[in-house]
CSV table of C-alpha atoms in Angstrom, one decimal:
chain,number,residue,atom,x,y,z
T,1,MET,CA,81.1,75.8,8.9
T,2,ARG,CA,81.7,73.1,11.5
T,3,PRO,CA,78.4,72.4,13.3
T,4,ILE,CA,78.2,73.2,17.0
T,5,ARG,CA,78.2,70.2,19.2
T,6,SER,CA,75.2,69.5,21.5
T,7,VAL,CA,75.5,70.3,25.2
T,8,ASP,CA,75.4,66.6,26.0
T,9,SER,CA,78.4,65.9,23.8
T,10,ILE,CA,80.4,68.8,25.4
T,11,LEU,CA,79.6,67.6,28.9
T,12,SER,CA,80.7,64.1,28.1
T,13,VAL,CA,84.2,65.4,28.5
T,14,PHE,CA,83.6,65.6,32.2
T,15,LYS,CA,81.9,62.2,32.8
T,16,GLN,CA,84.7,60.9,35.0
T,17,LYS,CA,84.0,62.1,38.5
T,18,SER,CA,82.4,65.2,37.3
T,19,THR,CA,82.5,67.1,40.6
T,20,PRO,CA,83.2,70.9,40.5
T,21,SER,CA,86.7,70.5,42.1
T,22,ASN,CA,87.7,67.8,39.6
T,23,ILE,CA,86.4,69.9,36.7
T,24,ARG,CA,88.4,72.9,37.9
T,25,GLN,CA,91.5,70.8,38.3
T,26,LEU,CA,91.1,69.2,34.8
T,27,CYS,CA,90.7,72.7,33.2
T,28,LEU,CA,93.7,74.2,35.0
T,29,SER,CA,96.2,71.3,35.1
T,30,PRO,CA,98.1,70.5,31.9
T,31,GLY,CA,98.1,66.8,32.7
T,32,PRO,CA,100.2,64.2,30.8
T,33,ASP,CA,101.2,64.9,27.3
T,34,SER,CA,99.0,62.0,26.1
T,35,VAL,CA,95.9,63.5,27.6
T,36,PRO,CA,94.6,66.5,25.6
T,37,SER,CA,93.5,69.7,27.3
T,38,VAL,CA,89.8,70.3,27.7
T,39,PHE,CA,90.1,73.5,25.6
T,40,ASN,CA,91.8,71.5,22.8
T,41,LEU,CA,88.7,69.3,22.6
T,42,LEU,CA,86.3,72.3,22.2
T,43,PRO,CA,85.1,73.3,18.8
T,44,ALA,CA,86.4,76.7,17.6
T,45,GLU,CA,83.0,78.3,18.0
T,46,ILE,CA,82.6,77.4,21.6
T,47,LEU,CA,86.3,78.2,22.3
T,48,LEU,CA,85.9,81.7,20.8
T,49,THR,CA,82.8,82.3,22.9
T,50,ILE,CA,84.6,81.3,26.1
T,51,VAL,CA,87.6,83.5,25.5
T,52,THR,CA,85.5,86.6,25.1
T,53,LEU,CA,84.8,86.4,28.8
T,54,LEU,CA,88.5,86.1,29.8
T,55,PRO,CA,90.8,89.0,30.6
T,56,ARG,CA,93.6,89.6,28.0
T,57,SER,CA,96.3,88.4,30.4
T,58,ALA,CA,94.5,85.0,30.9
T,59,LEU,CA,93.9,84.7,27.2
T,60,ALA,CA,97.5,85.2,26.4
T,61,CYS,CA,98.5,82.5,28.9
T,62,LEU,CA,95.9,80.2,27.4
T,63,MET,CA,97.3,80.7,23.9
T,64,LEU,CA,100.7,79.5,25.0
T,65,THR,CA,99.5,76.2,26.3
T,66,SER,CA,99.1,74.5,22.9
T,67,LYS,CA,99.7,75.0,19.2
T,68,TYR,CA,96.0,74.4,18.5
T,69,LEU,CA,94.9,77.2,20.8
T,70,TYR,CA,97.6,79.6,19.5
T,71,ASN,CA,96.6,79.0,15.9
T,72,THR,CA,92.9,79.3,16.7
T,73,LEU,CA,93.1,82.5,18.8
T,74,SER,CA,96.0,84.4,17.3
T,75,PRO,CA,94.1,85.8,14.3
T,76,GLY,CA,91.8,87.8,16.6
T,77,PHE,CA,94.2,88.6,19.4
T,78,GLU,CA,97.5,90.5,19.5
T,79,LEU,CA,99.8,88.8,22.0
T,80,ARG,CA,102.0,91.9,22.6
T,81,MET,CA,99.0,93.8,24.1
T,82,GLU,CA,100.6,97.1,23.3
T,83,GLY,CA,97.4,99.0,23.8
T,84,PHE,CA,96.7,97.3,27.2
T,85,PRO,CA,99.7,98.0,29.5
T,86,ASP,CA,98.0,96.8,32.7
T,87,GLU,CA,97.0,93.5,31.1
T,88,ARG,CA,100.4,93.1,29.6
T,89,SER,CA,102.0,93.7,33.0
T,90,VAL,CA,99.8,91.0,34.6
T,91,PHE,CA,100.6,88.5,31.8
T,92,ILE,CA,104.4,89.0,32.2
T,93,ARG,CA,104.1,88.5,36.0
T,94,LEU,CA,102.1,85.3,35.4
T,95,LEU,CA,104.7,84.1,32.9
T,96,GLU,CA,107.7,84.6,35.3
T,97,LYS,CA,106.3,82.2,37.8
T,98,ASP,CA,107.2,79.3,35.4
T,99,LEU,CA,110.7,80.8,34.9
T,100,PRO,CA,112.7,81.0,38.2
T,101,GLN,CA,115.7,82.5,36.4
T,102,MET,CA,113.7,85.3,34.9
T,103,VAL,CA,112.2,88.3,36.7
T,104,VAL,CA,110.1,91.3,35.6
T,105,CYS,CA,111.7,94.7,35.8
T,106,TYR,CA,109.8,97.1,38.1
T,107,SER,CA,110.4,100.0,35.8
T,108,CYS,CA,110.4,98.9,32.2
T,109,GLU,CA,108.5,95.6,32.7
T,110,ILE,CA,110.8,93.4,30.6
T,111,LEU,CA,111.7,89.8,31.5
T,112,PHE,CA,115.5,89.4,32.1
T,113,ASP,CA,117.8,86.7,33.5
T,114,TRP,CA,118.7,88.1,36.9
T,115,ARG,CA,121.4,85.5,37.6
T,116,GLU,CA,123.4,86.6,34.5
T,117,LYS,CA,123.4,90.4,35.3
T,118,SER,CA,125.8,92.4,37.5
T,119,ARG,CA,124.2,93.3,40.8
T,120,TRP,CA,121.0,91.7,39.4
T,121,ARG,CA,120.2,94.8,37.4
T,122,CYS,CA,117.9,95.1,34.5
T,123,PRO,CA,119.8,95.6,31.1
T,124,ASN,CA,117.9,99.0,30.9
T,125,HIS,CA,118.9,100.1,34.4
T,126,SER,CA,120.7,103.2,33.4
T,127,ASN,CA,117.8,104.3,31.2
T,128,HIS,CA,115.1,103.9,33.8
T,129,PRO,CA,113.2,107.2,34.4
T,130,PHE,CA,113.1,108.0,38.1
T,131,PHE,CA,114.6,104.6,39.1
T,132,ASP,CA,118.3,104.9,38.2
T,133,PHE,CA,119.7,105.8,41.7
T,134,ASP,CA,120.9,103.1,44.0
T,135,PRO,CA,120.9,104.0,47.7
T,136,ILE,CA,123.9,102.8,49.7
T,137,TRP,CA,123.6,99.8,52.1
T,138,CYS,CA,127.2,98.9,53.0
T,139,TYR,CA,130.1,99.7,50.9
T,140,ALA,CA,132.3,97.2,52.8
T,141,HIS,CA,130.2,94.2,51.9
T,142,GLU,CA,128.1,92.9,49.1
T,143,PRO,CA,125.6,94.0,48.1
T,144,GLY,CA,126.8,97.5,48.7
T,145,PHE,CA,123.9,99.2,47.1
T,146,ILE,CA,120.2,98.5,46.8
T,147,SER,CA,118.7,98.8,43.4
T,148,ARG,CA,115.0,98.6,42.6
T,149,GLU,CA,115.4,95.3,40.8
T,150,MET,CA,117.0,93.9,44.0
T,151,VAL,CA,113.9,94.8,46.0
T,152,ASP,CA,111.8,92.7,43.6
T,153,LEU,CA,114.2,89.8,43.8
T,154,PHE,CA,114.5,89.7,47.6
T,155,VAL,CA,110.7,89.8,48.0
T,156,ARG,CA,110.2,87.1,45.3
T,157,GLY,CA,113.0,84.9,46.8
T,158,HIS,CA,111.4,85.3,50.3
T,159,GLU,CA,108.0,84.3,49.0
T,160,LEU,CA,108.9,81.5,46.5
T,161,GLY,CA,112.3,80.2,47.6
T,162,PRO,CA,116.0,80.5,46.7
T,163,GLU,CA,115.4,79.4,43.1
T,164,TYR,CA,113.4,82.6,42.5
T,165,GLY,CA,115.7,85.1,44.2
T,166,PRO,CA,118.3,85.9,46.9
T,167,GLN,CA,117.4,85.4,50.5
T,168,LEU,CA,117.2,88.0,53.3
T,169,TYR,CA,120.2,86.7,55.2
T,170,GLU,CA,122.4,88.1,52.4
T,171,LEU,CA,121.5,91.6,53.5
T,172,ALA,CA,122.1,91.0,57.2
T,173,HIS,CA,125.6,91.4,58.8
T,174,SER,CA,127.6,93.4,61.3
T,175,CYS,CA,130.8,95.3,60.8
T,176,ASP,CA,132.7,98.3,62.0
T,177,LYS,CA,134.1,99.7,58.8
T,178,ASP,CA,132.2,103.0,58.7
T,179,GLY,CA,128.6,103.6,58.0
T,180,GLY,CA,128.4,106.7,55.8
T,181,TRP,CA,129.5,107.9,52.4
T,182,PHE,CA,133.2,108.1,53.1
T,183,ARG,CA,136.0,106.4,55.0
T,184,THR,CA,137.0,108.0,58.3
T,185,ARG,CA,140.1,107.9,60.5
T,186,GLY,CA,140.2,106.8,64.1
T,187,ARG,CA,137.0,105.4,65.6
T,188,LYS,CA,134.6,103.8,63.3
T,189,VAL,CA,130.8,103.8,63.1
T,190,ALA,CA,129.9,100.2,63.8
T,191,ARG,CA,126.7,98.9,62.2
T,192,VAL,CA,124.3,96.0,62.6
T,193,LEU,CA,122.1,95.5,59.5
T,194,ASP,CA,119.0,93.4,59.1
T,195,ALA,CA,116.1,93.0,56.7
T,196,ARG,CA,112.5,91.7,56.8
T,197,ILE,CA,109.5,91.3,54.6
T,198,GLN,CA,106.4,92.8,56.1
T,199,GLN,CA,103.1,93.1,54.3
T,200,GLY,CA,104.9,92.3,51.0
T,201,ARG,CA,107.4,95.1,51.4
T,202,LEU,CA,111.2,94.9,51.9
T,203,LEU,CA,112.1,96.7,55.1
T,204,LEU,CA,115.8,97.4,56.0
T,205,HIS,CA,116.9,98.0,59.6
T,206,GLY,CA,120.2,99.4,60.7
T,207,VAL,CA,121.8,100.3,64.0
T,208,TYR,CA,124.8,102.6,63.7
T,209,SER,CA,126.9,103.2,66.9
T,210,LEU,CA,130.1,105.0,67.8
T,211,THR,CA,131.7,105.0,71.2
T,212,ALA,CA,134.0,107.9,72.2
T,213,PRO,CA,135.5,109.0,75.5
T,214,ILE,CA,133.6,111.8,77.3
T,215,PRO,CA,135.6,115.0,77.1
T,216,THR,CA,137.4,115.6,80.4
T,217,PHE,CA,137.8,119.3,80.1
T,218,SER,CA,135.2,122.0,80.6
T,219,ILE,CA,135.1,125.7,81.3
T,220,ASP,CA,133.1,127.9,83.7
T,221,PRO,CA,131.4,130.3,81.3
T,222,GLU,CA,130.4,133.8,82.3
T,223,GLU,CA,126.8,134.7,82.9
T,224,GLY,CA,124.8,134.6,79.7
T,225,TYR,CA,127.0,131.9,78.2
T,226,TYR,CA,126.8,128.2,78.0
T,227,ASP,CA,129.6,125.6,77.9
T,228,ARG,CA,129.4,123.7,74.6
T,229,SER,CA,132.8,122.0,75.0
T,230,TRP,CA,131.2,118.6,74.7
T,231,GLU,CA,129.6,119.4,71.4
T,232,TYR,CA,132.7,120.7,69.8
T,233,ALA,CA,135.0,118.1,71.3
T,234,LEU,CA,132.7,115.4,69.8
T,235,MET,CA,132.2,117.2,66.5
T,236,ARG,CA,134.6,115.0,64.5
T,237,GLU,CA,132.8,111.9,65.7
T,238,MET,CA,129.3,113.4,64.8
T,239,GLY,CA,130.5,114.1,61.3
T,240,LYS,CA,131.2,110.5,60.7
T,241,PHE,CA,127.5,109.8,60.7
T,242,ASN,CA,127.0,112.0,57.6
T,243,GLY,CA,125.6,109.8,54.8
T,244,ILE,CA,123.8,107.3,57.0
T,245,GLY,CA,120.2,106.7,56.1
T,246,CYS,CA,118.4,108.3,53.2
T,247,ILE,CA,120.0,110.8,50.9
T,248,HIS,CA,117.6,113.5,52.2
T,249,LEU,CA,119.4,113.5,55.5
T,250,ARG,CA,122.6,115.2,54.4
T,251,THR,CA,123.6,117.6,57.2
T,252,ALA,CA,120.4,117.1,59.2
T,253,LEU,CA,121.6,113.9,61.0
T,254,PRO,CA,124.8,115.5,62.5
T,255,ALA,CA,122.5,118.3,63.7
T,256,ILE,CA,120.2,115.9,65.5
T,257,ILE,CA,123.2,114.2,67.1
T,258,LEU,CA,124.6,117.6,68.1
T,259,GLU,CA,121.3,118.4,69.8
T,260,ALA,CA,121.2,114.9,71.5
T,261,VAL,CA,124.7,115.5,73.0
T,262,ARG,CA,123.6,119.0,74.2
T,263,GLN,CA,120.5,117.7,75.9
T,264,LEU,CA,122.3,114.7,77.4
T,265,ARG,CA,124.7,117.2,79.0
T,266,LEU,CA,121.8,119.3,80.4
T,267,GLY,CA,120.0,116.2,81.6
T,268,VAL,CA,116.8,116.9,79.6
T,269,PRO,CA,114.3,114.1,80.2
T,270,ASN,CA,112.8,112.5,77.0
T,271,PRO,CA,114.5,115.0,74.6
T,272,LEU,CA,112.8,115.6,71.3
T,273,CYS,CA,115.9,114.2,69.4
T,274,GLU,CA,114.9,110.8,70.7
T,275,ASP,CA,111.5,110.9,69.0
T,276,LEU,CA,110.8,108.9,65.9
T,277,VAL,CA,112.0,111.2,63.1
T,278,ASN,CA,110.2,110.8,59.8
T,279,CYS,CA,111.6,111.8,56.4
T,280,GLY,CA,108.8,113.6,54.5
T,281,TYR,CA,110.4,112.9,51.1
T,282,CYS,CA,111.0,109.1,51.3
T,283,ALA,CA,110.0,106.1,53.5
T,284,THR,CA,112.7,106.5,56.1
T,285,ASP,CA,112.3,106.7,59.9
T,286,LEU,CA,115.1,107.0,62.5
T,287,ARG,CA,115.9,107.5,66.1
T,288,VAL,CA,119.0,109.3,67.5
T,289,ARG,CA,120.4,108.5,71.0
T,290,ALA,CA,123.3,109.8,73.1
T,291,LEU,CA,124.0,107.4,76.0
T,292,THR,CA,126.5,107.1,78.8
T,293,ASP,CA,126.0,103.5,79.8
T,294,PHE,CA,129.7,103.0,80.5
T,295,PRO,CA,131.9,105.2,82.8
T,296,GLY,CA,133.9,107.7,80.9
T,297,GLN,CA,132.3,106.7,77.5
T,298,ILE,CA,129.6,108.3,75.4
T,299,ILE,CA,127.7,106.3,72.8
T,300,LEU,CA,126.3,108.0,69.8
T,301,GLN,CA,123.7,105.8,68.1
T,302,VAL,CA,121.4,106.1,65.1
T,303,GLU,CA,118.7,103.5,64.3
T,304,THR,CA,117.0,103.6,61.0
T,305,TRP,CA,114.0,101.8,59.4
T,306,ARG,CA,113.5,102.1,55.6
T,307,SER,CA,110.7,100.7,53.5
T,308,PHE,CA,111.7,100.0,49.9
T,309,GLY,CA,108.3,98.7,48.7
T,310,GLY,CA,107.2,95.4,47.2
T,311,ARG,CA,106.0,93.8,44.0
T,312,ASP,CA,102.4,94.7,44.0
T,313,MET,CA,101.9,96.9,41.0
T,314,TYR,CA,98.7,98.4,42.5
T,315,ALA,CA,100.4,99.3,45.8
T,316,ARG,CA,103.2,101.5,44.6
T,317,ASP,CA,104.0,104.4,46.9
T,318,PRO,CA,105.9,107.5,45.9
T,319,LEU,CA,107.7,107.7,49.2
T,320,GLU,CA,109.1,104.2,48.7
T,321,ASP,CA,110.0,104.9,45.0
T,322,ALA,CA,111.8,108.1,46.2
T,323,HIS,CA,114.7,105.9,47.5
T,324,PHE,CA,115.7,105.3,43.9
T,325,GLN,CA,115.4,108.9,42.7
T,326,ILE,CA,117.9,111.7,42.9
T,327,PRO,CA,116.5,114.4,45.2
T,328,GLY,CA,114.6,117.0,43.2
T,329,VAL,CA,113.7,114.8,40.3
T,330,ARG,CA,110.1,114.5,41.6
T,331,ASN,CA,108.4,116.9,43.8
T,332,ILE,CA,106.6,115.2,46.8
T,333,ARG,CA,104.3,117.6,48.6
T,334,LEU,CA,104.9,117.8,52.3
T,335,ASP,CA,102.7,119.7,54.8
T,336,ILE,CA,105.1,120.5,57.5
T,337,ASN,CA,102.3,121.8,59.7
T,338,GLN,CA,100.7,118.3,60.0
T,339,PRO,CA,102.5,116.0,62.4
T,340,PRO,CA,103.9,112.8,60.9
T,341,SER,CA,102.1,109.5,61.6
T,342,ARG,CA,104.1,106.9,59.7
T,343,ASN,CA,105.8,104.3,62.0
T,344,LEU,CA,108.1,101.9,60.2
T,345,GLN,CA,109.6,100.8,63.5
T,346,GLN,CA,106.2,99.3,64.4
T,347,LEU,CA,105.8,97.8,60.9
T,348,TYR,CA,109.2,96.2,61.0
T,349,ASN,CA,108.4,94.7,64.4
T,350,GLY,CA,105.3,93.1,63.1
T,351,GLY,CA,102.7,95.8,63.4
T,352,SER,CA,99.3,94.5,62.4
T,353,VAL,CA,98.0,97.7,61.0
T,354,ARG,CA,97.2,97.4,57.3
T,355,ARG,CA,98.3,100.5,55.5
T,356,THR,CA,96.6,102.1,52.5
T,357,ASN,CA,99.6,104.4,52.0
T,358,MET,CA,102.8,105.2,53.7
T,359,LEU,CA,101.4,108.1,55.7
T,360,GLN,CA,98.5,106.3,57.5
T,361,LEU,CA,99.6,104.6,60.7
T,362,PRO,CA,98.6,105.4,64.4
T,363,PRO,CA,100.1,108.6,65.6
T,364,HIS,CA,103.1,108.6,68.0
T,365,ARG,CA,105.4,111.3,69.3
T,366,GLN,CA,107.2,112.0,66.1
T,367,THR,CA,109.1,114.8,64.3
T,368,TRP,CA,109.6,115.7,60.6
T,369,LEU,CA,113.2,115.4,59.5
T,370,GLN,CA,112.7,118.4,57.3
T,371,ARG,CA,112.0,120.5,60.4
T,372,TRP,CA,115.4,119.7,61.8
T,373,LYS,CA,117.0,120.1,58.4
T,374,TRP,CA,115.5,123.5,57.6
T,375,SER,CA,116.1,124.9,61.1
T,376,TYR,CA,119.7,123.8,61.3
T,377,ALA,CA,120.8,123.9,57.7
T,378,ASP,CA,122.9,127.1,57.6
T,379,TYR,CA,124.2,126.5,61.1
T,380,THR,CA,125.4,122.9,60.5
T,381,GLU,CA,126.9,123.5,57.0
T,382,GLN,CA,129.0,126.4,58.3
T,383,LEU,CA,129.8,124.4,61.4
T,384,TRP,CA,131.4,121.6,59.5
T,385,VAL,CA,133.2,123.9,57.1
T,386,ASP,CA,134.6,126.4,59.6
T,387,LEU,CA,134.9,124.5,62.9
T,388,ILE,CA,135.8,120.9,62.0
T,389,ASN,CA,139.4,121.5,62.8
T,390,LEU,CA,138.5,122.8,66.2
T,391,GLY,CA,137.2,119.5,67.4
T,392,GLY,CA,139.3,119.6,70.6
T,393,SER,CA,138.5,123.2,71.6
T,394,ALA,CA,136.3,124.3,74.4
T,395,ILE,CA,134.0,127.2,73.3
T,396,ALA,CA,131.3,129.0,75.2
T,397,VAL,CA,128.4,130.5,73.3
T,398,ARG,CA,125.3,132.5,74.4
T,399,VAL,CA,122.4,130.8,76.1
T,400,PRO,CA,119.3,130.5,73.8
T,401,ARG,CA,116.5,133.0,74.5
T,402,PRO,CA,114.0,131.6,76.9
T,403,GLY,CA,110.3,131.3,76.2
T,404,GLN,CA,110.5,129.8,72.7
T,405,PRO,CA,107.7,127.3,71.9
T,406,LYS,CA,109.1,123.7,72.4
T,407,ARG,CA,107.3,122.4,69.3
T,408,PHE,CA,109.5,124.6,67.0
T,409,PHE,CA,113.1,124.1,66.2
T,410,ILE,CA,114.2,127.7,65.7
T,411,LEU,CA,117.8,128.6,64.8
T,412,ARG,CA,118.9,130.4,67.9
T,413,GLU,CA,122.6,130.7,67.1
T,414,THR,CA,124.2,131.5,63.8
T,415,ILE,CA,127.9,131.0,63.0
T,416,LYS,CA,128.4,134.8,63.4
T,417,ASP,CA,126.9,134.6,66.9
T,418,ILE,CA,129.4,131.8,67.8
T,419,PHE,CA,132.4,133.7,66.6
T,420,ASP,CA,131.2,136.9,68.2
T,421,ALA,CA,130.9,135.0,71.5
T,422,MET,CA,134.4,133.5,71.0
T,423,LYS,CA,135.8,137.0,70.3
T,424,LEU,CA,134.2,138.5,73.4
T,425,HIS,CA,135.4,135.6,75.6
T,426,LEU,CA,139.0,135.8,74.3
T,427,GLN,CA,139.0,139.6,74.8
T,428,ALA,CA,137.8,139.1,78.4
T,429,LEU,CA,140.6,136.6,79.0
T,430,LYS,CA,143.1,138.9,77.5
T,431,ALA,CA,141.9,141.8,79.7
T,432,SER,CA,142.2,139.7,82.8
T,433,ARG,CA,145.8,138.8,81.8
T,434,HIS,CA,145.0,135.1,81.6
T,435,PRO,CA,148.2,133.0,81.3
T,436,TRP,CA,147.2,132.1,77.7
T,437,PHE,CA,148.0,135.7,76.7
T,438,TRP,CA,151.2,136.3,78.7
T,439,THR,CA,154.3,137.1,76.6
């Protein structure tokens, strides 16, 4: 066996300016090819003693620095680290820093060349459990969809430069070619899209607006009825917002817009529909507004903030991962009785609060999206199916019952109530021999 060198002979390696900073630099820097690494000068016995104190990820990196280290350490160390997934994950992420064209997949943790792949997707994208769904961003521009691999690349490119990933300006643009899942006729939903990196997370921001003329007709309803001509006249325009935001919105967003138009007509100050609305099943926040800033025009506007997560493997959040999962794949518990407290608007604007998870931020006046969705689900689904062709009609329906608690969104009118009210109103017009019914 080779004798162990004395301590003095080992320290002789560091005789030149042997300050702590220089020693650290000498150990970590590869240096010129003609200068051997400090570890290459150590006897095998000392080297094996040192590596027992290193984590497996650091040991794997050390083995790849020279042939001598690889041959010396490989008999007692398995480089694949199949029984140590956390250390293997750290090692792969350390390795990718030296390879700008390679990136680690968030789901299956393989290195792949992102520049050679369509939409920068991992080769195993279609086989990723829980991460095979790509939410829409803008189907009129590229990229049209956001995959989980793209989140890693944009965060990495922002932190390390364009060689390591795309830049945020590639996500930002403005256009007026619809904002939802499908193309529409007539007026379009214009959108202004932007992206930022905050606290290591990719946050996407969108403002979706549609301007339409205020309906000029109205009716004078009988006692016990309310004129909803605005809502029904603008129903076609509200339906164009279907598909904006997260997939959990579905018909809930047109329902909130419908309520915004109704409360604008009534002059309700600070309506609930203008609150920050939180989705309980993913990291999406939104605000809905109905404005009359210009004479004869009404502006329907939806503003969204969405957090898609970051690269920190120890800071994964199920609400951020839910963007890339088909609804129902994973069950996320939501206590509807507890008010929401997440505020992605504040985070996007540079909020200094450091979160431990997506549900811990200072409370504000906020509403659960699911409360809107569950309260209006049957109503809105039938509304779009049965009344979408009546977008120009003026219909009066019964006034909601007074005395209901304001904190609850209770379904006050069903589709049957609406048609019953229509029938009674038409019968009254016929009985009064209104010109509509003259023969």
